[in-house]
Amino acid sequence: MNIKKLNEERAEKQKQMEDLLSGVKAEERAFTEDEDKLFSELKNGIELINKTLSAFEESRKLEEETPADGEKNKEEEEMNEEERAIELETRDIEDFASFIRTNVLSERAEGTNFSQGTNGVIVPTTIAKKIIMTAYNMSPILDKATKYNTKGKLEIPVYGADENGKDITVGYAEDFEELIESAGKFNSVSLDDFLIGALAKLGNKLINNTDIDLVNIVINIIAEYVKLFLEGEALNGNDGKITGCKDITRKVVLDTPVLTYDDLVKVKNKVIQSFRKGSIWVMNQETLTAVELLKDANERPLFTVDPSGEFDGMILGYPAYVSDNMPNLEAGKTPIIFGNFSGLALKKTKDLEIQVLKEKYATQHATGVVAWLEADIKVEHLQKLSKLEIKAGE
């Protein structure tokens, strides 16, 4: 039998199930006896198709495991692996969209691509990984951070001069003379496990519209939640939780919220030349507007257009990234951060877990999608980042 035909037949049955559900929801009634019988038949038909497709898949795997004439074509094997990955993601997307609409999890999804959380069925790992990567790509802060995927507390050793300014000394020496001992000290950055949650709700009227790509809607909504929260914590920090850039020690402090060309030069130079490659400026739109109006001693604009078009523009030769998570030029705030954000350590302990909540929001005619992950963000390389602070008003 043609696999494509089976997939089309399954899609048609799923469509009929969705139409049945849409009808009773719109009329606010229960299934009739005939409708209930038809729904069960469609569900059983889908399950039989899934079993048939699983049998085809198992048969194909057995064929692949049996070498033809004792030899395997390596190039063909690699191509099959890539095709399987694409096929797996496509299948997971179909199963997930079907599950959101019908609340029926196909047999092929149970115990395989869909993992089981403490509160029920969750998104397959292929889609969960796509969601967290979407979040990273949306924010250069998260994208550039040095990532650690590990469980438990993580201690990162950091070496530097001690509290008296002493560091390793290198100098000339003579035979039989003792070297003068001088050394800095090792500190450590501790990364913990902070539980983070995000919730999005989708109206069932939207869900029942079969012309809409449900999976991409969910991915983009959750990705935006994750991006906004993680980026905000990375930039501003939170005492007792993710501290992020709050721990930056290299800074320029202004008495008043009046920005000058010289101030930006000082902030830039707090990061030494060898660490400036890949650096960016981070500020909100209001602060960027103030920067765009600045000119040097020769009346040349400080702000220039970014030739790549990736960022809003360039400041002193480095890209400017606008983030709504950054505060305004106000007393007691930190409106500008500069540097290479690989100096931030982002630890992710818990894999992103997405759960579909249908019953909880049934009275709202909506479906909830909740995301959970465990993460921490701290500065691990103090020399790569600097910031501009404004003194708090008296």
PDB file of N, CA, C and O in Angstrom, residues 143-200:
ATOM      1  N   ASP A 143      21.803  34.172  22.480  1.00  0.00           N
ATOM      2  CA  ASP A 143      22.547  33.452  21.448  1.00  0.00           C
ATOM      3  C   ASP A 143      24.050  33.468  21.735  1.00  0.00           C
ATOM      4  O   ASP A 143      24.740  32.474  21.528  1.00  0.00           O
ATOM      5  N   LYS A 144      24.557  34.605  22.223  1.00  0.00           N
ATOM      6  CA  LYS A 144      25.988  34.747  22.436  1.00  0.00           C
ATOM      7  C   LYS A 144      26.450  34.151  23.775  1.00  0.00           C
ATOM      8  O   LYS A 144      27.635  33.867  23.957  1.00  0.00           O
ATOM      9  N   ALA A 145      25.536  34.007  24.739  1.00  0.00           N
ATOM     10  CA  ALA A 145      25.921  33.501  26.059  1.00  0.00           C
ATOM     11  C   ALA A 145      26.548  32.112  25.946  1.00  0.00           C
ATOM     12  O   ALA A 145      26.185  31.316  25.081  1.00  0.00           O
ATOM     13  N   THR A 146      27.510  31.824  26.823  1.00  0.00           N
ATOM     14  CA  THR A 146      28.137  30.496  26.868  1.00  0.00           C
ATOM     15  C   THR A 146      27.190  29.547  27.570  1.00  0.00           C
ATOM     16  O   THR A 146      26.813  29.779  28.725  1.00  0.00           O
ATOM     17  N   LYS A 147      26.771  28.480  26.890  1.00  0.00           N
ATOM     18  CA  LYS A 147      25.722  27.613  27.414  1.00  0.00           C
ATOM     19  C   LYS A 147      26.281  26.329  28.029  1.00  0.00           C
ATOM     20  O   LYS A 147      27.215  25.730  27.510  1.00  0.00           O
ATOM     21  N   TYR A 148      25.674  25.939  29.145  1.00  0.00           N
ATOM     22  CA  TYR A 148      26.009  24.691  29.825  1.00  0.00           C
ATOM     23  C   TYR A 148      24.713  23.913  30.021  1.00  0.00           C
ATOM     24  O   TYR A 148      23.762  24.425  30.599  1.00  0.00           O
ATOM     25  N   ASN A 149      24.691  22.678  29.539  1.00  0.00           N
ATOM     26  CA  ASN A 149      23.529  21.817  29.743  1.00  0.00           C
ATOM     27  C   ASN A 149      23.924  20.721  30.731  1.00  0.00           C
ATOM     28  O   ASN A 149      24.537  19.716  30.358  1.00  0.00           O
ATOM     29  N   THR A 150      23.603  20.941  31.984  1.00  0.00           N
ATOM     30  CA  THR A 150      24.008  19.983  33.011  1.00  0.00           C
ATOM     31  C   THR A 150      23.054  20.066  34.185  1.00  0.00           C
ATOM     32  O   THR A 150      22.417  21.101  34.425  1.00  0.00           O
ATOM     33  N   LYS A 151      22.956  18.985  34.952  1.00  0.00           N
ATOM     34  CA  LYS A 151      22.076  18.948  36.115  1.00  0.00           C
ATOM     35  C   LYS A 151      22.870  19.246  37.381  1.00  0.00           C
ATOM     36  O   LYS A 151      24.064  19.011  37.448  1.00  0.00           O
ATOM     37  N   GLY A 152      22.169  19.768  38.385  1.00  0.00           N
ATOM     38  CA  GLY A 152      22.827  20.060  39.650  1.00  0.00           C
ATOM     39  C   GLY A 152      23.582  21.375  39.612  1.00  0.00           C
ATOM     40  O   GLY A 152      23.652  22.052  38.591  1.00  0.00           O
ATOM     41  N   LYS A 153      24.159  21.737  40.744  1.00  0.00           N
ATOM     42  CA  LYS A 153      24.889  23.001  40.853  1.00  0.00           C
ATOM     43  C   LYS A 153      26.188  22.925  40.057  1.00  0.00           C
ATOM     44  O   LYS A 153      26.906  21.937  40.105  1.00  0.00           O
ATOM     45  N   LEU A 154      26.481  23.991  39.327  1.00  0.00           N
ATOM     46  CA  LEU A 154      27.695  24.041  38.511  1.00  0.00           C
ATOM     47  C   LEU A 154      28.612  25.132  39.042  1.00  0.00           C
ATOM     48  O   LEU A 154      28.208  26.284  39.179  1.00  0.00           O
ATOM     49  N   GLU A 155      29.857  24.762  39.355  1.00  0.00           N
ATOM     50  CA  GLU A 155      30.853  25.711  39.823  1.00  0.00           C
ATOM     51  C   GLU A 155      31.854  25.968  38.697  1.00  0.00           C
ATOM     52  O   GLU A 155      32.498  25.041  38.204  1.00  0.00           O
ATOM     53  N   ILE A 156      31.973  27.242  38.277  1.00  0.00           N
ATOM     54  CA  ILE A 156      32.918  27.602  37.221  1.00  0.00           C
ATOM     55  C   ILE A 156      34.081  28.360  37.854  1.00  0.00           C
ATOM     56  O   ILE A 156      33.875  29.434  38.432  1.00  0.00           O
ATOM     57  N   PRO A 157      35.316  27.823  37.804  1.00  0.00           N
ATOM     58  CA  PRO A 157      36.453  28.531  38.409  1.00  0.00           C
ATOM     59  C   PRO A 157      36.819  29.787  37.632  1.00  0.00           C
ATOM     60  O   PRO A 157      36.831  29.790  36.403  1.00  0.00           O
ATOM     61  N   VAL A 158      37.097  30.866  38.360  1.00  0.00           N
ATOM     62  CA  VAL A 158      37.487  32.144  37.752  1.00  0.00           C
ATOM     63  C   VAL A 158      38.748  32.624  38.443  1.00  0.00           C
ATOM     64  O   VAL A 158      38.801  32.717  39.672  1.00  0.00           O
ATOM     65  N   TYR A 159      39.798  32.923  37.653  1.00  0.00           N
ATOM     66  CA  TYR A 159      41.052  33.389  38.231  1.00  0.00           C
ATOM     67  C   TYR A 159      41.202  34.888  38.034  1.00  0.00           C
ATOM     68  O   TYR A 159      40.823  35.445  37.009  1.00  0.00           O
ATOM     69  N   GLY A 160      41.788  35.546  39.032  1.00  0.00           N
ATOM     70  CA  GLY A 160      42.049  36.975  38.916  1.00  0.00           C
ATOM     71  C   GLY A 160      42.925  37.451  40.055  1.00  0.00           C
ATOM     72  O   GLY A 160      43.334  36.669  40.927  1.00  0.00           O
ATOM     73  N   ALA A 161      43.253  38.753  40.049  1.00  0.00           N
ATOM     74  CA  ALA A 161      44.069  39.320  41.116  1.00  0.00           C
ATOM     75  C   ALA A 161      43.317  39.224  42.439  1.00  0.00           C
ATOM     76  O   ALA A 161      42.091  39.216  42.481  1.00  0.00           O
ATOM     77  N   ASP A 162      44.085  39.144  43.563  1.00  0.00           N
ATOM     78  CA  ASP A 162      43.432  39.051  44.858  1.00  0.00           C
ATOM     79  C   ASP A 162      42.937  40.419  45.313  1.00  0.00           C
ATOM     80  O   ASP A 162      43.048  41.419  44.597  1.00  0.00           O
ATOM     81  N   GLU A 163      42.392  40.476  46.552  1.00  0.00           N
ATOM     82  CA  GLU A 163      41.801  41.728  47.032  1.00  0.00           C
ATOM     83  C   GLU A 163      42.823  42.851  47.210  1.00  0.00           C
ATOM     84  O   GLU A 163      42.474  44.032  47.276  1.00  0.00           O
ATOM     85  N   ASN A 164      44.126  42.508  47.268  1.00  0.00           N
ATOM     86  CA  ASN A 164      45.184  43.518  47.394  1.00  0.00           C
ATOM     87  C   ASN A 164      45.806  43.879  46.044  1.00  0.00           C
ATOM     88  O   ASN A 164      46.805  44.590  45.988  1.00  0.00           O
ATOM     89  N   GLY A 165      45.231  43.337  44.964  1.00  0.00           N
ATOM     90  CA  GLY A 165      45.744  43.648  43.634  1.00  0.00           C
ATOM     91  C   GLY A 165      46.904  42.774  43.210  1.00  0.00           C
ATOM     92  O   GLY A 165      47.511  42.988  42.161  1.00  0.00           O
ATOM     93  N   LYS A 166      47.278  41.773  44.021  1.00  0.00           N
ATOM     94  CA  LYS A 166      48.395  40.901  43.676  1.00  0.00           C
ATOM     95  C   LYS A 166      47.979  39.893  42.620  1.00  0.00           C
ATOM     96  O   LYS A 166      46.889  39.355  42.658  1.00  0.00           O
ATOM     97  N   ASP A 167      48.933  39.629  41.703  1.00  0.00           N
ATOM     98  CA  ASP A 167      48.677  38.674  40.634  1.00  0.00           C
ATOM     99  C   ASP A 167      49.979  37.947  40.344  1.00  0.00           C
ATOM    100  O   ASP A 167      51.021  38.244  40.938  1.00  0.00           O
ATOM    101  N   ILE A 168      49.956  36.993  39.421  1.00  0.00           N
ATOM    102  CA  ILE A 168      51.181  36.278  39.050  1.00  0.00           C
ATOM    103  C   ILE A 168      52.180  37.269  38.474  1.00  0.00           C
ATOM    104  O   ILE A 168      51.851  38.106  37.638  1.00  0.00           O
ATOM    105  N   THR A 169      53.433  37.195  38.947  1.00  0.00           N
ATOM    106  CA  THR A 169      54.488  38.099  38.487  1.00  0.00           C
ATOM    107  C   THR A 169      55.469  37.348  37.600  1.00  0.00           C
ATOM    108  O   THR A 169      55.934  36.261  37.948  1.00  0.00           O
ATOM    109  N   VAL A 170      55.755  37.939  36.435  1.00  0.00           N
ATOM    110  CA  VAL A 170      56.737  37.368  35.515  1.00  0.00           C
ATOM    111  C   VAL A 170      57.880  38.366  35.379  1.00  0.00           C
ATOM    112  O   VAL A 170      57.642  39.564  35.184  1.00  0.00           O
ATOM    113  N   GLY A 171      59.137  37.919  35.527  1.00  0.00           N
ATOM    114  CA  GLY A 171      60.265  38.843  35.427  1.00  0.00           C
ATOM    115  C   GLY A 171      61.563  38.096  35.161  1.00  0.00           C
ATOM    116  O   GLY A 171      61.577  36.870  35.006  1.00  0.00           O
ATOM    117  N   TYR A 172      62.667  38.852  35.094  1.00  0.00           N
ATOM    118  CA  TYR A 172      63.983  38.253  34.869  1.00  0.00           C
ATOM    119  C   TYR A 172      64.459  37.530  36.131  1.00  0.00           C
ATOM    120  O   TYR A 172      64.073  37.878  37.250  1.00  0.00           O
ATOM    121  N   ALA A 173      65.319  36.525  35.912  1.00  0.00           N
ATOM    122  CA  ALA A 173      65.837  35.758  37.051  1.00  0.00           C
ATOM    123  C   ALA A 173      67.304  35.407  36.807  1.00  0.00           C
ATOM    124  O   ALA A 173      67.807  35.495  35.672  1.00  0.00           O
ATOM    125  N   GLU A 174      68.003  35.040  37.882  1.00  0.00           N
ATOM    126  CA  GLU A 174      69.397  34.617  37.828  1.00  0.00           C
ATOM    127  C   GLU A 174      69.523  33.262  38.493  1.00  0.00           C
ATOM    128  O   GLU A 174      68.688  32.880  39.332  1.00  0.00           O
ATOM    129  N   ASP A 175      70.604  32.537  38.125  1.00  0.00           N
ATOM    130  CA  ASP A 175      70.866  31.256  38.779  1.00  0.00           C
ATOM    131  C   ASP A 175      70.976  31.436  40.281  1.00  0.00           C
ATOM    132  O   ASP A 175      71.555  32.429  40.768  1.00  0.00           O
ATOM    133  N   PHE A 176      70.459  30.515  41.023  1.00  0.00           N
ATOM    134  CA  PHE A 176      70.548  30.409  42.483  1.00  0.00           C
ATOM    135  C   PHE A 176      69.767  31.498  43.227  1.00  0.00           C
ATOM    136  O   PHE A 176      69.891  31.635  44.440  1.00  0.00           O
ATOM    137  N   GLU A 177      69.003  32.293  42.491  1.00  0.00           N
ATOM    138  CA  GLU A 177      68.176  33.301  43.161  1.00  0.00           C
ATOM    139  C   GLU A 177      66.730  32.816  43.191  1.00  0.00           C
ATOM    140  O   GLU A 177      66.233  32.240  42.237  1.00  0.00           O
ATOM    141  N   GLU A 178      66.083  33.060  44.329  1.00  0.00           N
ATOM    142  CA  GLU A 178      64.687  32.653  44.482  1.00  0.00           C
ATOM    143  C   GLU A 178      63.772  33.592  43.699  1.00  0.00           C
ATOM    144  O   GLU A 178      63.993  34.805  43.664  1.00  0.00           O
ATOM    145  N   LEU A 179      62.764  33.010  43.078  1.00  0.00           N
ATOM    146  CA  LEU A 179      61.734  33.831  42.453  1.00  0.00           C
ATOM    147  C   LEU A 179      60.848  34.419  43.545  1.00  0.00           C
ATOM    148  O   LEU A 179      60.568  33.778  44.559  1.00  0.00           O
ATOM    149  N   ILE A 180      60.432  35.651  43.326  1.00  0.00           N
ATOM    150  CA  ILE A 180      59.535  36.287  44.295  1.00  0.00           C
ATOM    151  C   ILE A 180      58.127  35.767  44.033  1.00  0.00           C
ATOM    152  O   ILE A 180      57.595  35.873  42.925  1.00  0.00           O
ATOM    153  N   GLU A 181      57.548  35.179  45.081  1.00  0.00           N
ATOM    154  CA  GLU A 181      56.217  34.588  44.892  1.00  0.00           C
ATOM    155  C   GLU A 181      55.137  35.667  44.950  1.00  0.00           C
ATOM    156  O   GLU A 181      55.167  36.572  45.781  1.00  0.00           O
ATOM    157  N   SER A 182      54.252  35.604  44.002  1.00  0.00           N
ATOM    158  CA  SER A 182      53.130  36.526  43.956  1.00  0.00           C
ATOM    159  C   SER A 182      52.063  35.896  43.082  1.00  0.00           C
ATOM    160  O   SER A 182      52.354  35.454  41.973  1.00  0.00           O
ATOM    161  N   ALA A 183      50.882  35.791  43.583  1.00  0.00           N
ATOM    162  CA  ALA A 183      49.813  35.146  42.820  1.00  0.00           C
ATOM    163  C   ALA A 183      48.470  35.723  43.198  1.00  0.00           C
ATOM    164  O   ALA A 183      48.278  36.267  44.293  1.00  0.00           O
ATOM    165  N   GLY A 184      47.547  35.613  42.279  1.00  0.00           N
ATOM    166  CA  GLY A 184      46.179  36.024  42.545  1.00  0.00           C
ATOM    167  C   GLY A 184      45.459  34.895  43.247  1.00  0.00           C
ATOM    168  O   GLY A 184      46.061  34.125  43.993  1.00  0.00           O
ATOM    169  N   LYS A 185      44.192  34.793  42.987  1.00  0.00           N
ATOM    170  CA  LYS A 185      43.436  33.726  43.640  1.00  0.00           C
ATOM    171  C   LYS A 185      42.312  33.254  42.726  1.00  0.00           C
ATOM    172  O   LYS A 185      41.892  33.947  41.801  1.00  0.00           O
ATOM    173  N   PHE A 186      41.859  32.028  43.021  1.00  0.00           N
ATOM    174  CA  PHE A 186      40.734  31.462  42.285  1.00  0.00           C
ATOM    175  C   PHE A 186      39.436  31.738  43.038  1.00  0.00           C
ATOM    176  O   PHE A 186      39.341  31.514  44.235  1.00  0.00           O
ATOM    177  N   ASN A 187      38.463  32.249  42.311  1.00  0.00           N
ATOM    178  CA  ASN A 187      37.097  32.341  42.821  1.00  0.00           C
ATOM    179  C   ASN A 187      36.247  31.408  41.982  1.00  0.00           C
ATOM    180  O   ASN A 187      36.761  30.714  41.090  1.00  0.00           O
ATOM    181  N   SER A 188      34.974  31.374  42.236  1.00  0.00           N
ATOM    182  CA  SER A 188      34.105  30.535  41.416  1.00  0.00           C
ATOM    183  C   SER A 188      32.757  31.195  41.221  1.00  0.00           C
ATOM    184  O   SER A 188      32.306  31.986  42.057  1.00  0.00           O
ATOM    185  N   VAL A 189      32.142  30.892  40.084  1.00  0.00           N
ATOM    186  CA  VAL A 189      30.784  31.342  39.792  1.00  0.00           C
ATOM    187  C   VAL A 189      29.879  30.124  39.941  1.00  0.00           C
ATOM    188  O   VAL A 189      30.116  29.085  39.320  1.00  0.00           O
ATOM    189  N   SER A 190      28.880  30.235  40.797  1.00  0.00           N
ATOM    190  CA  SER A 190      27.969  29.120  41.051  1.00  0.00           C
ATOM    191  C   SER A 190      26.677  29.309  40.266  1.00  0.00           C
ATOM    192  O   SER A 190      26.018  30.343  40.378  1.00  0.00           O
ATOM    193  N   LEU A 191      26.336  28.310  39.476  1.00  0.00           N
ATOM    194  CA  LEU A 191      25.095  28.335  38.699  1.00  0.00           C
ATOM    195  C   LEU A 191      24.118  27.334  39.296  1.00  0.00           C
ATOM    196  O   LEU A 191      24.446  26.154  39.468  1.00  0.00           O
ATOM    197  N   ASP A 192      22.921  27.810  39.635  1.00  0.00           N
ATOM    198  CA  ASP A 192      21.925  26.979  40.301  1.00  0.00           C
ATOM    199  C   ASP A 192      20.821  26.538  39.341  1.00  0.00           C
ATOM    200  O   ASP A 192      20.942  26.708  38.126  1.00  0.00           O
ATOM    201  N   ASP A 193      19.755  26.006  39.903  1.00  0.00           N
ATOM    202  CA  ASP A 193      18.608  25.542  39.119  1.00  0.00           C
ATOM    203  C   ASP A 193      17.369  26.323  39.546  1.00  0.00           C
ATOM    204  O   ASP A 193      16.786  26.031  40.584  1.00  0.00           O
ATOM    205  N   PHE A 194      16.978  27.311  38.764  1.00  0.00           N
ATOM    206  CA  PHE A 194      15.782  28.084  39.067  1.00  0.00           C
ATOM    207  C   PHE A 194      14.662  27.667  38.121  1.00  0.00           C
ATOM    208  O   PHE A 194      14.826  27.686  36.899  1.00  0.00           O
ATOM    209  N   LEU A 195      13.530  27.269  38.709  1.00  0.00           N
ATOM    210  CA  LEU A 195      12.387  26.822  37.911  1.00  0.00           C
ATOM    211  C   LEU A 195      11.677  28.021  37.299  1.00  0.00           C
ATOM    212  O   LEU A 195      11.370  28.996  37.976  1.00  0.00           O
ATOM    213  N   ILE A 196      11.428  27.952  35.997  1.00  0.00           N
ATOM    214  CA  ILE A 196      10.822  29.058  35.243  1.00  0.00           C
ATOM    215  C   ILE A 196       9.608  28.516  34.484  1.00  0.00           C
ATOM    216  O   ILE A 196       9.661  27.431  33.910  1.00  0.00           O
ATOM    217  N   GLY A 197       8.525  29.269  34.512  1.00  0.00           N
ATOM    218  CA  GLY A 197       7.323  28.837  33.807  1.00  0.00           C
ATOM    219  C   GLY A 197       6.752  29.939  32.930  1.00  0.00           C
ATOM    220  O   GLY A 197       6.903  31.125  33.223  1.00  0.00           O
ATOM    221  N   ALA A 198       6.107  29.565  31.830  1.00  0.00           N
ATOM    222  CA  ALA A 198       5.440  30.526  30.948  1.00  0.00           C
ATOM    223  C   ALA A 198       4.139  29.903  30.464  1.00  0.00           C
ATOM    224  O   ALA A 198       4.081  28.701  30.184  1.00  0.00           O
ATOM    225  N   LEU A 199       3.094  30.709  30.382  1.00  0.00           N
ATOM    226  CA  LEU A 199       1.781  30.201  29.984  1.00  0.00           C
ATOM    227  C   LEU A 199       1.219  31.013  28.827  1.00  0.00           C
ATOM    228  O   LEU A 199       1.252  32.234  28.846  1.00  0.00           O
ATOM    229  N   ALA A 200       0.733  30.314  27.813  1.00  0.00           N
ATOM    230  CA  ALA A 200       0.045  30.967  26.697  1.00  0.00           C
ATOM    231  C   ALA A 200      -1.307  30.292  26.515  1.00  0.00           C
ATOM    232  O   ALA A 200      -1.448  29.094  26.738  1.00  0.00           O
TER     233      ALA A 200
END
